[in-house]
């Protein structure tokens, strides 16, 4: 059972570079979301999706884009990386509201 | 806007002691869901428990128990007879009962629990 798969696990970027964090789930879940985790601040929502073709902004969306062309995939794009985007990123999926969210293993991103 | 507060940033106990983690939340929704997640040193997020706002029955599951009090907007979590493997960061989280909200979670800042042998 793969669950939620994130790639890469680690990444170092230079300021101004762009990249895409990949997230895929094989549980046919409608809902997917991206969070970032910074020390002492818990996890904060970046973007979320309630189904293919539908996305919306979370608490901290600036500097990130998402798309949801299929149920399975929900990539997160960093348009022009900044040191403030150094964080651990988690992708999650869930079948419906009020249910357990299944998280990927996380991507540790460092922007220098 | 929703808010979750975990006032305890770090708790240190000796093995076999009980540990209670506090969680206070704010929401204007009348129906919502509360969760506890565990993040061990390896970094993954592990689901522990879930509670509906309309069910205030408190339960025990193995060494875990929780105390949900809607009147005080609190959802506290207790580990009984702690073990070294319980050392982790514990997060309290809240979500709306609204399909358009996509099960998005509002997390507290986390409480680091250190269980010493």
Tab-separated table of C-alpha atoms in Angstrom:
chain	number	residue	atom	x	y	z
A	1	UNK	CA	0.000	0.000	0.000
A	2	UNK	CA	1.752	3.160	-1.213
A	3	UNK	CA	-0.694	5.682	0.320
A	4	UNK	CA	0.608	9.226	-0.243
A	5	UNK	CA	3.960	9.482	-2.000
A	6	UNK	CA	6.019	12.659	-2.065
A	7	UNK	CA	9.121	13.285	-4.120
A	8	UNK	CA	11.815	14.335	-3.603
A	9	UNK	CA	12.529	13.736	0.095
A	10	UNK	CA	15.272	16.361	0.213
A	11	UNK	CA	16.037	19.324	-2.037
A	12	UNK	CA	18.414	22.270	-1.985
A	13	UNK	CA	17.571	25.217	-4.221
A	14	UNK	CA	19.248	28.480	-4.960
A	15	UNK	CA	17.279	31.681	-4.504
A	16	UNK	CA	15.250	32.387	-7.618
A	17	UNK	CA	15.129	28.817	-8.886
A	18	UNK	CA	11.820	27.119	-9.527
A	19	UNK	CA	10.833	23.547	-8.836
A	20	UNK	CA	7.875	21.232	-8.410
A	21	UNK	CA	7.210	19.046	-5.411
A	22	UNK	CA	5.341	15.942	-6.462
A	23	UNK	CA	2.502	14.316	-4.548
A	24	UNK	CA	0.555	11.235	-5.588
A	25	UNK	CA	-2.027	9.143	-3.773
A	26	UNK	CA	-3.458	5.784	-4.742
A	27	UNK	CA	-6.485	5.721	-2.433
A	28	UNK	CA	-8.889	7.558	-4.789
A	29	UNK	CA	-9.324	10.327	-2.224
A	30	UNK	CA	-11.203	13.452	-3.282
A	31	UNK	CA	-9.403	15.858	-1.000
A	32	UNK	CA	-5.729	16.724	-1.162
A	33	UNK	CA	-3.729	19.484	0.471
A	34	UNK	CA	-0.246	20.882	0.977
A	35	UNK	CA	1.142	22.070	4.317
A	36	UNK	CA	4.428	23.550	5.376
A	37	UNK	CA	5.954	22.922	8.776
A	38	UNK	CA	8.196	25.493	10.404
A	39	UNK	CA	9.699	25.186	13.899
A	40	UNK	CA	7.241	26.152	16.633
A	41	UNK	CA	4.433	26.935	14.196
A	42	UNK	CA	2.836	23.582	13.599
A	43	UNK	CA	1.653	22.917	10.069
A	44	UNK	CA	0.126	25.647	7.946
A	45	UNK	CA	-2.047	25.097	4.907
A	46	UNK	CA	-0.678	26.311	1.563
A	47	UNK	CA	-3.249	25.100	-0.988
A	48	UNK	CA	-5.947	22.482	-1.095
A	49	UNK	CA	-8.198	20.698	-3.572
A	50	UNK	CA	-11.642	19.161	-3.221
A	51	UNK	CA	-11.421	17.274	-6.495
A	52	UNK	CA	-9.848	17.182	-9.937
A	53	UNK	CA	-9.879	20.624	-11.503
A	54	UNK	CA	-10.718	22.419	-8.228
A	55	UNK	CA	-8.115	24.130	-6.070
A	56	UNK	CA	-8.132	26.924	-3.519
A	57	UNK	CA	-5.727	28.894	-1.372
A	58	UNK	CA	-4.947	28.151	2.217
A	59	UNK	CA	-3.345	30.277	4.895
A	60	UNK	CA	0.073	30.812	3.261
A	61	UNK	CA	-0.318	30.557	-0.551
A	62	UNK	CA	2.068	33.290	-1.703
A	63	UNK	CA	4.908	32.013	-3.854
A	64	UNK	CA	3.249	28.678	-4.596
A	65	UNK	CA	1.021	27.341	-7.370
A	66	UNK	CA	-0.940	24.114	-7.586
A	67	UNK	CA	-3.036	22.252	-10.112
A	68	UNK	CA	-5.135	19.106	-9.924
A	69	UNK	CA	-5.567	17.553	-13.343
A	70	UNK	CA	-6.178	14.052	-11.978
A	71	UNK	CA	-7.554	12.617	-8.749
A	72	UNK	CA	-4.203	11.025	-7.985
A	73	UNK	CA	-1.742	13.900	-8.411
A	74	UNK	CA	-1.412	17.268	-6.705
A	75	UNK	CA	1.940	18.944	-7.514
A	76	UNK	CA	3.143	22.058	-5.695
A	77	UNK	CA	5.164	24.548	-7.713
A	78	UNK	CA	7.597	27.053	-6.260
A	79	UNK	CA	7.767	29.851	-8.788
A	80	UNK	CA	10.921	31.664	-7.602
A	81	UNK	CA	12.379	30.137	-4.460
A	82	UNK	CA	13.177	32.391	-1.514
A	83	UNK	CA	15.012	31.580	1.749
A	84	UNK	CA	11.683	32.095	3.583
A	85	UNK	CA	10.413	28.979	1.800
A	86	UNK	CA	12.941	26.802	3.592
A	87	UNK	CA	10.656	24.359	5.360
A	88	UNK	CA	9.357	20.821	5.508
A	89	UNK	CA	6.449	20.281	3.131
A	90	UNK	CA	3.747	17.701	3.655
A	91	UNK	CA	1.100	16.536	1.223
A	92	UNK	CA	-2.076	14.964	2.597
A	93	UNK	CA	-5.172	13.279	1.251
A	94	UNK	CA	-8.501	12.299	2.771
A	95	UNK	CA	-11.685	10.714	1.447
A	96	UNK	CA	-14.155	13.336	2.754
A	97	UNK	CA	-14.614	16.031	5.367
A	98	UNK	CA	-14.050	15.104	8.990
A	99	UNK	CA	-11.948	12.064	8.261
A	100	UNK	CA	-8.369	11.137	9.033
A	101	UNK	CA	-5.851	12.816	6.743
A	102	UNK	CA	-3.146	10.588	5.312
A	103	UNK	CA	0.201	12.329	5.064
A	104	UNK	CA	3.186	11.753	2.840
A	105	UNK	CA	6.659	11.375	4.294
A	106	UNK	CA	7.484	15.028	3.740
A	107	UNK	CA	9.974	16.983	1.626
A	108	UNK	CA	12.715	18.915	3.382
A	109	UNK	CA	13.484	21.955	1.241
A	110	UNK	CA	16.385	24.317	1.821
A	111	UNK	CA	16.689	27.531	-0.168
A	112	UNK	CA	20.134	29.134	-0.065
B	1	UNK	CA	-11.139	32.053	11.437
B	2	UNK	CA	-10.205	28.910	13.303
B	3	UNK	CA	-7.397	28.749	15.815
B	4	UNK	CA	-5.805	25.957	17.822
B	5	UNK	CA	-3.562	26.668	20.781
B	6	UNK	CA	-1.244	24.235	22.497
B	7	UNK	CA	0.199	26.228	25.356
B	8	UNK	CA	2.731	23.581	26.380
B	9	UNK	CA	5.732	23.683	24.067
B	10	UNK	CA	7.661	20.879	25.770
B	11	UNK	CA	6.949	18.318	28.484
B	12	UNK	CA	9.563	16.064	30.030
B	13	UNK	CA	8.572	13.023	32.094
B	14	UNK	CA	10.097	9.850	33.423
B	15	UNK	CA	8.903	6.566	31.984
B	16	UNK	CA	5.625	5.269	33.459
B	17	UNK	CA	4.412	8.720	34.390
B	18	UNK	CA	1.158	9.973	32.870
B	19	UNK	CA	1.297	12.863	30.396
B	20	UNK	CA	-1.603	15.203	29.634
B	21	UNK	CA	-1.436	17.472	26.605
B	22	UNK	CA	-3.654	20.541	26.525
B	23	UNK	CA	-5.454	21.831	23.452
B	24	UNK	CA	-7.776	24.826	23.241
B	25	UNK	CA	-9.520	25.776	20.028
B	26	UNK	CA	-11.564	28.593	18.554
B	27	UNK	CA	-14.156	28.238	15.814
B	28	UNK	CA	-17.414	29.836	14.783
B	29	UNK	CA	-18.655	26.568	13.312
B	30	UNK	CA	-21.273	24.689	15.282
B	31	UNK	CA	-20.116	21.357	13.865
B	32	UNK	CA	-16.449	20.484	13.525
B	33	UNK	CA	-13.876	17.738	14.030
B	34	UNK	CA	-10.893	17.519	16.345
B	35	UNK	CA	-7.809	15.383	15.886
B	36	UNK	CA	-4.572	14.441	17.558
B	37	UNK	CA	-1.531	13.551	15.449
B	38	UNK	CA	1.872	12.296	16.556
B	39	UNK	CA	5.161	13.150	14.853
B	40	UNK	CA	7.983	10.875	16.038
B	41	UNK	CA	11.643	11.831	15.504
B	42	UNK	CA	11.551	10.098	12.108
B	43	UNK	CA	9.283	12.914	10.925
B	44	UNK	CA	6.128	11.262	9.633
B	45	UNK	CA	2.687	12.295	10.863
B	46	UNK	CA	0.671	9.575	12.541
B	47	UNK	CA	-3.066	9.879	13.156
B	48	UNK	CA	-4.074	9.076	16.745
B	49	UNK	CA	-7.678	10.042	17.439
B	50	UNK	CA	-10.662	11.917	16.003
B	51	UNK	CA	-13.706	13.420	17.704
B	52	UNK	CA	-16.897	14.992	16.319
B	53	UNK	CA	-18.087	18.174	18.004
B	54	UNK	CA	-21.516	16.669	18.528
B	55	UNK	CA	-20.173	13.691	20.483
B	56	UNK	CA	-18.717	14.677	23.837
B	57	UNK	CA	-18.259	11.149	25.097
B	58	UNK	CA	-14.736	10.697	26.338
B	59	UNK	CA	-12.978	7.475	25.567
B	60	UNK	CA	-9.989	5.394	26.341
B	61	UNK	CA	-8.039	3.459	23.750
B	62	UNK	CA	-5.211	1.459	25.214
B	63	UNK	CA	-2.870	3.906	26.912
B	64	UNK	CA	-4.508	6.900	25.219
B	65	UNK	CA	-7.510	8.802	26.513
B	66	UNK	CA	-9.049	12.139	25.663
B	67	UNK	CA	-11.228	14.689	27.353
B	68	UNK	CA	-13.402	16.774	25.047
B	69	UNK	CA	-15.269	19.660	26.691
B	70	UNK	CA	-17.245	21.794	24.273
B	71	UNK	CA	-18.137	24.302	26.992
B	72	UNK	CA	-14.501	25.251	27.450
B	73	UNK	CA	-13.398	24.530	23.846
B	74	UNK	CA	-10.795	22.075	25.033
B	75	UNK	CA	-9.663	18.722	23.692
B	76	UNK	CA	-7.010	17.334	26.007
B	77	UNK	CA	-5.086	14.127	25.397
B	78	UNK	CA	-3.528	11.834	27.988
B	79	UNK	CA	-0.914	9.130	27.634
B	80	UNK	CA	-1.034	6.758	30.591
B	81	UNK	CA	2.122	5.000	31.805
B	82	UNK	CA	4.350	6.720	29.249
B	83	UNK	CA	7.065	4.829	27.409
B	84	UNK	CA	10.235	6.004	25.694
B	85	UNK	CA	8.588	5.302	22.320
B	86	UNK	CA	6.011	7.977	23.141
B	87	UNK	CA	8.697	10.635	22.741
B	88	UNK	CA	7.444	12.758	19.861
B	89	UNK	CA	5.769	16.022	18.938
B	90	UNK	CA	2.001	15.897	19.343
B	91	UNK	CA	-0.313	18.104	17.318
B	92	UNK	CA	-3.915	18.997	17.971
B	93	UNK	CA	-5.920	19.934	14.854
B	94	UNK	CA	-9.378	21.161	13.884
B	95	UNK	CA	-11.399	20.865	10.668
B	96	UNK	CA	-14.782	22.161	9.522
B	97	UNK	CA	-17.806	20.096	8.614
B	98	UNK	CA	-18.066	21.630	5.172
B	99	UNK	CA	-17.438	19.817	1.900
B	100	UNK	CA	-16.154	22.998	0.241
B	101	UNK	CA	-13.505	23.293	2.963
B	102	UNK	CA	-11.881	20.128	1.701
B	103	UNK	CA	-11.086	18.687	5.134
B	104	UNK	CA	-8.381	21.311	5.601
B	105	UNK	CA	-6.803	21.180	9.033
B	106	UNK	CA	-5.862	23.996	11.380
B	107	UNK	CA	-2.997	22.816	13.570
B	108	UNK	CA	-1.735	23.923	16.938
B	109	UNK	CA	1.953	24.657	17.350
B	110	UNK	CA	2.663	21.216	18.801
B	111	UNK	CA	3.898	19.911	22.140
B	112	UNK	CA	7.190	18.065	22.297
B	113	UNK	CA	7.062	15.157	24.739
B	114	UNK	CA	10.300	13.681	26.013
B	115	UNK	CA	10.021	10.445	27.970
B	116	UNK	CA	13.183	9.581	29.845
B	117	UNK	CA	13.982	6.008	30.861
